[in-house]
Short mmCIF file of N, CA and C in Angstrom, two decimals:
data_model
loop_
_atom_site.label_atom_id
_atom_site.label_comp_id
_atom_site.label_asym_id
_atom_site.label_seq_id
_atom_site.Cartn_x
_atom_site.Cartn_y
_atom_site.Cartn_z
N MET J 102 145.53 120.85 123.27
CA MET J 102 144.93 121.93 122.52
C MET J 102 144.90 121.54 121.03
N ALA J 103 143.76 121.74 120.42
CA ALA J 103 143.59 121.37 119.01
C ALA J 103 144.29 122.38 118.11
N SER J 104 144.89 121.86 117.08
CA SER J 104 145.54 122.74 116.13
C SER J 104 144.51 123.31 115.16
N THR J 105 144.88 124.41 114.56
CA THR J 105 144.01 125.03 113.57
C THR J 105 143.78 124.07 112.40
N LEU J 106 144.82 123.35 112.05
CA LEU J 106 144.71 122.39 110.95
C LEU J 106 143.70 121.30 111.28
N GLU J 107 143.69 120.83 112.51
CA GLU J 107 142.74 119.80 112.94
C GLU J 107 141.30 120.34 112.86
N LEU J 108 141.10 121.54 113.34
CA LEU J 108 139.76 122.14 113.30
C LEU J 108 139.31 122.39 111.86
N GLU J 109 140.23 122.79 111.01
CA GLU J 109 139.89 122.99 109.60
C GLU J 109 139.49 121.67 108.96
N GLY J 110 140.22 120.61 109.30
CA GLY J 110 139.88 119.29 108.78
C GLY J 110 138.50 118.84 109.25
N LEU J 111 138.19 119.09 110.51
CA LEU J 111 136.87 118.72 111.03
C LEU J 111 135.77 119.55 110.37
N ASP J 112 136.05 120.82 110.13
CA ASP J 112 135.07 121.67 109.43
C ASP J 112 134.82 121.15 108.01
N GLU J 113 135.88 120.71 107.34
CA GLU J 113 135.73 120.16 106.00
C GLU J 113 134.93 118.86 106.03
N LEU J 114 135.22 118.03 107.02
CA LEU J 114 134.46 116.79 107.18
C LEU J 114 132.99 117.08 107.42
N ARG J 115 132.71 118.05 108.26
CA ARG J 115 131.32 118.44 108.54
C ARG J 115 130.63 118.91 107.27
N SER J 116 131.32 119.73 106.49
CA SER J 116 130.75 120.23 105.23
C SER J 116 130.47 119.09 104.26
N ALA J 117 131.38 118.13 104.19
CA ALA J 117 131.18 116.98 103.30
C ALA J 117 129.98 116.15 103.75
N LEU J 118 129.83 115.97 105.06
CA LEU J 118 128.68 115.21 105.56
C LEU J 118 127.36 115.94 105.30
N ILE J 119 127.37 117.24 105.45
CA ILE J 119 126.16 118.02 105.15
C ILE J 119 125.83 117.91 103.67
N GLU J 120 126.85 117.96 102.82
CA GLU J 120 126.63 117.79 101.38
C GLU J 120 126.05 116.41 101.08
N GLU J 121 126.57 115.38 101.75
CA GLU J 121 126.07 114.02 101.57
C GLU J 121 124.59 113.94 101.97
N ARG J 122 124.24 114.59 103.07
CA ARG J 122 122.85 114.62 103.52
C ARG J 122 121.96 115.27 102.46
N GLN J 123 122.43 116.36 101.89
CA GLN J 123 121.66 117.07 100.85
C GLN J 123 121.51 116.21 99.60
N ILE J 124 122.54 115.46 99.25
CA ILE J 124 122.49 114.58 98.08
C ILE J 124 121.46 113.48 98.30
N ILE J 125 121.43 112.91 99.49
CA ILE J 125 120.45 111.86 99.80
C ILE J 125 119.04 112.41 99.66
N VAL J 126 118.80 113.56 100.24
CA VAL J 126 117.46 114.16 100.18
C VAL J 126 117.07 114.46 98.74
N ALA J 127 117.99 115.02 97.97
CA ALA J 127 117.70 115.34 96.57
C ALA J 127 117.42 114.08 95.76
N SER J 128 118.16 113.01 96.03
CA SER J 128 117.95 111.75 95.31
C SER J 128 116.57 111.18 95.58
N VAL J 129 116.17 111.20 96.82
CA VAL J 129 114.84 110.70 97.18
C VAL J 129 113.76 111.57 96.52
N ARG J 130 113.98 112.86 96.55
CA ARG J 130 113.01 113.78 95.93
C ARG J 130 112.88 113.49 94.43
N ARG J 131 114.02 113.28 93.75
CA ARG J 131 113.98 112.98 92.31
C ARG J 131 113.30 111.64 92.05
N LEU J 132 113.60 110.64 92.86
CA LEU J 132 112.99 109.33 92.71
C LEU J 132 111.48 109.43 92.84
N ARG J 133 111.05 110.10 93.88
CA ARG J 133 109.60 110.22 94.10
C ARG J 133 108.92 111.00 92.99
N GLU J 134 109.55 112.07 92.54
CA GLU J 134 108.95 112.87 91.47
C GLU J 134 108.87 112.06 90.17
N ALA J 135 109.93 111.32 89.86
CA ALA J 135 109.93 110.49 88.65
C ALA J 135 108.83 109.43 88.73
N ARG J 136 108.67 108.83 89.88
CA ARG J 136 107.64 107.80 90.03
C ARG J 136 106.24 108.42 89.98
N ARG J 137 106.10 109.61 90.50
CA ARG J 137 104.79 110.28 90.40
C ARG J 137 104.43 110.55 88.94
N GLN J 138 105.42 111.02 88.19
CA GLN J 138 105.18 111.33 86.78
C GLN J 138 104.83 110.07 85.99
N LYS J 139 105.44 108.95 86.34
CA LYS J 139 105.16 107.69 85.65
C LYS J 139 103.89 107.03 86.17
N GLY J 140 103.40 107.52 87.31
CA GLY J 140 102.22 106.91 87.91
C GLY J 140 102.54 105.64 88.68
N THR J 141 103.83 105.47 89.04
CA THR J 141 104.23 104.26 89.76
C THR J 141 104.61 104.53 91.21
N PHE J 142 104.32 105.73 91.68
CA PHE J 142 104.67 106.09 93.06
C PHE J 142 103.85 105.29 94.05
N VAL J 143 104.52 104.78 95.06
CA VAL J 143 103.84 104.11 96.17
C VAL J 143 104.40 104.69 97.46
N LEU J 144 103.58 104.68 98.48
CA LEU J 144 104.01 105.17 99.78
C LEU J 144 105.25 104.40 100.21
N GLY J 145 106.25 105.10 100.65
CA GLY J 145 107.48 104.45 101.09
C GLY J 145 108.60 104.48 100.06
N ASP J 146 108.32 104.98 98.86
CA ASP J 146 109.40 105.11 97.87
C ASP J 146 110.52 105.95 98.47
N GLY J 147 111.70 105.42 98.42
CA GLY J 147 112.87 106.13 98.95
C GLY J 147 113.11 105.91 100.42
N ALA J 148 112.28 105.09 101.05
CA ALA J 148 112.41 104.87 102.49
C ALA J 148 113.74 104.23 102.86
N GLU J 149 114.31 103.44 101.95
CA GLU J 149 115.58 102.80 102.25
C GLU J 149 116.69 103.82 102.47
N ALA J 150 116.51 105.04 101.98
CA ALA J 150 117.50 106.10 102.19
C ALA J 150 117.43 106.64 103.62
N GLY J 151 116.36 106.35 104.31
CA GLY J 151 116.18 106.86 105.67
C GLY J 151 117.28 106.44 106.61
N ALA J 152 117.68 105.19 106.54
CA ALA J 152 118.74 104.69 107.43
C ALA J 152 120.05 105.41 107.15
N ARG J 153 120.36 105.63 105.89
CA ARG J 153 121.59 106.35 105.53
C ARG J 153 121.52 107.80 105.99
N LEU J 154 120.36 108.41 105.84
CA LEU J 154 120.18 109.79 106.28
C LEU J 154 120.39 109.92 107.79
N VAL J 155 119.84 108.99 108.55
CA VAL J 155 120.00 108.99 110.01
C VAL J 155 121.48 108.80 110.37
N ALA J 156 122.16 107.91 109.67
CA ALA J 156 123.58 107.66 109.94
C ALA J 156 124.42 108.90 109.67
N VAL J 157 124.15 109.56 108.56
CA VAL J 157 124.91 110.77 108.21
C VAL J 157 124.63 111.86 109.24
N GLN J 158 123.38 112.00 109.65
CA GLN J 158 123.06 113.02 110.65
C GLN J 158 123.76 112.72 111.97
N GLY J 159 123.84 111.45 112.33
CA GLY J 159 124.56 111.07 113.53
C GLY J 159 126.04 111.43 113.44
N GLN J 160 126.61 111.23 112.27
CA GLN J 160 128.02 111.57 112.06
C GLN J 160 128.22 113.08 112.16
N ILE J 161 127.29 113.85 111.63
CA ILE J 161 127.36 115.31 111.73
C ILE J 161 127.32 115.72 113.19
N ASP J 162 126.42 115.12 113.95
CA ASP J 162 126.30 115.44 115.37
C ASP J 162 127.59 115.14 116.13
N VAL J 163 128.23 114.02 115.80
CA VAL J 163 129.49 113.65 116.46
C VAL J 163 130.58 114.66 116.12
N VAL J 164 130.69 115.01 114.84
CA VAL J 164 131.71 115.98 114.43
C VAL J 164 131.45 117.33 115.09
N ASP J 165 130.18 117.75 115.16
CA ASP J 165 129.84 119.00 115.84
C ASP J 165 130.28 118.97 117.30
N ALA J 166 130.04 117.85 117.96
CA ALA J 166 130.42 117.72 119.37
C ALA J 166 131.94 117.78 119.54
N ILE J 167 132.66 117.14 118.64
CA ILE J 167 134.13 117.17 118.71
C ILE J 167 134.63 118.59 118.50
N ILE J 168 134.08 119.27 117.50
CA ILE J 168 134.49 120.66 117.24
C ILE J 168 134.21 121.53 118.45
N ALA J 169 133.03 121.38 119.04
CA ALA J 169 132.67 122.18 120.22
C ALA J 169 133.63 121.90 121.38
N THR J 170 133.95 120.63 121.58
CA THR J 170 134.86 120.26 122.66
C THR J 170 136.26 120.87 122.43
N LEU J 171 136.74 120.74 121.21
CA LEU J 171 138.08 121.26 120.91
C LEU J 171 138.11 122.79 120.98
N THR J 172 137.05 123.42 120.53
CA THR J 172 136.97 124.88 120.56
C THR J 172 136.92 125.38 122.00
N ASN J 173 136.14 124.71 122.85
CA ASN J 173 136.06 125.10 124.25
C ASN J 173 137.38 124.86 124.98
N ALA J 174 138.09 123.82 124.57
CA ALA J 174 139.37 123.52 125.21
C ALA J 174 140.42 124.59 124.88
N GLN J 175 140.24 125.24 123.75
CA GLN J 175 141.19 126.30 123.36
C GLN J 175 140.93 127.59 124.09
N SER J 176 139.73 127.78 124.56
CA SER J 176 139.37 129.05 125.24
C SER J 176 140.04 129.18 126.57
#
């Protein structure tokens, strides 16, 4: 049975990963907007962030699955 402390830690980890995802998205948005304003925007600007975004989303999915498993085990 999972302890409350363990679940709280997983919730904090999930929140941090969601924040990281939001930071990545905001960074790409700022990069693209800056390049548009300078007239240097090209299709694909910020694409290198895509792999990191996918990795973070995968980590969120794993943490969600662990939380669900632990929560169901407590029921």
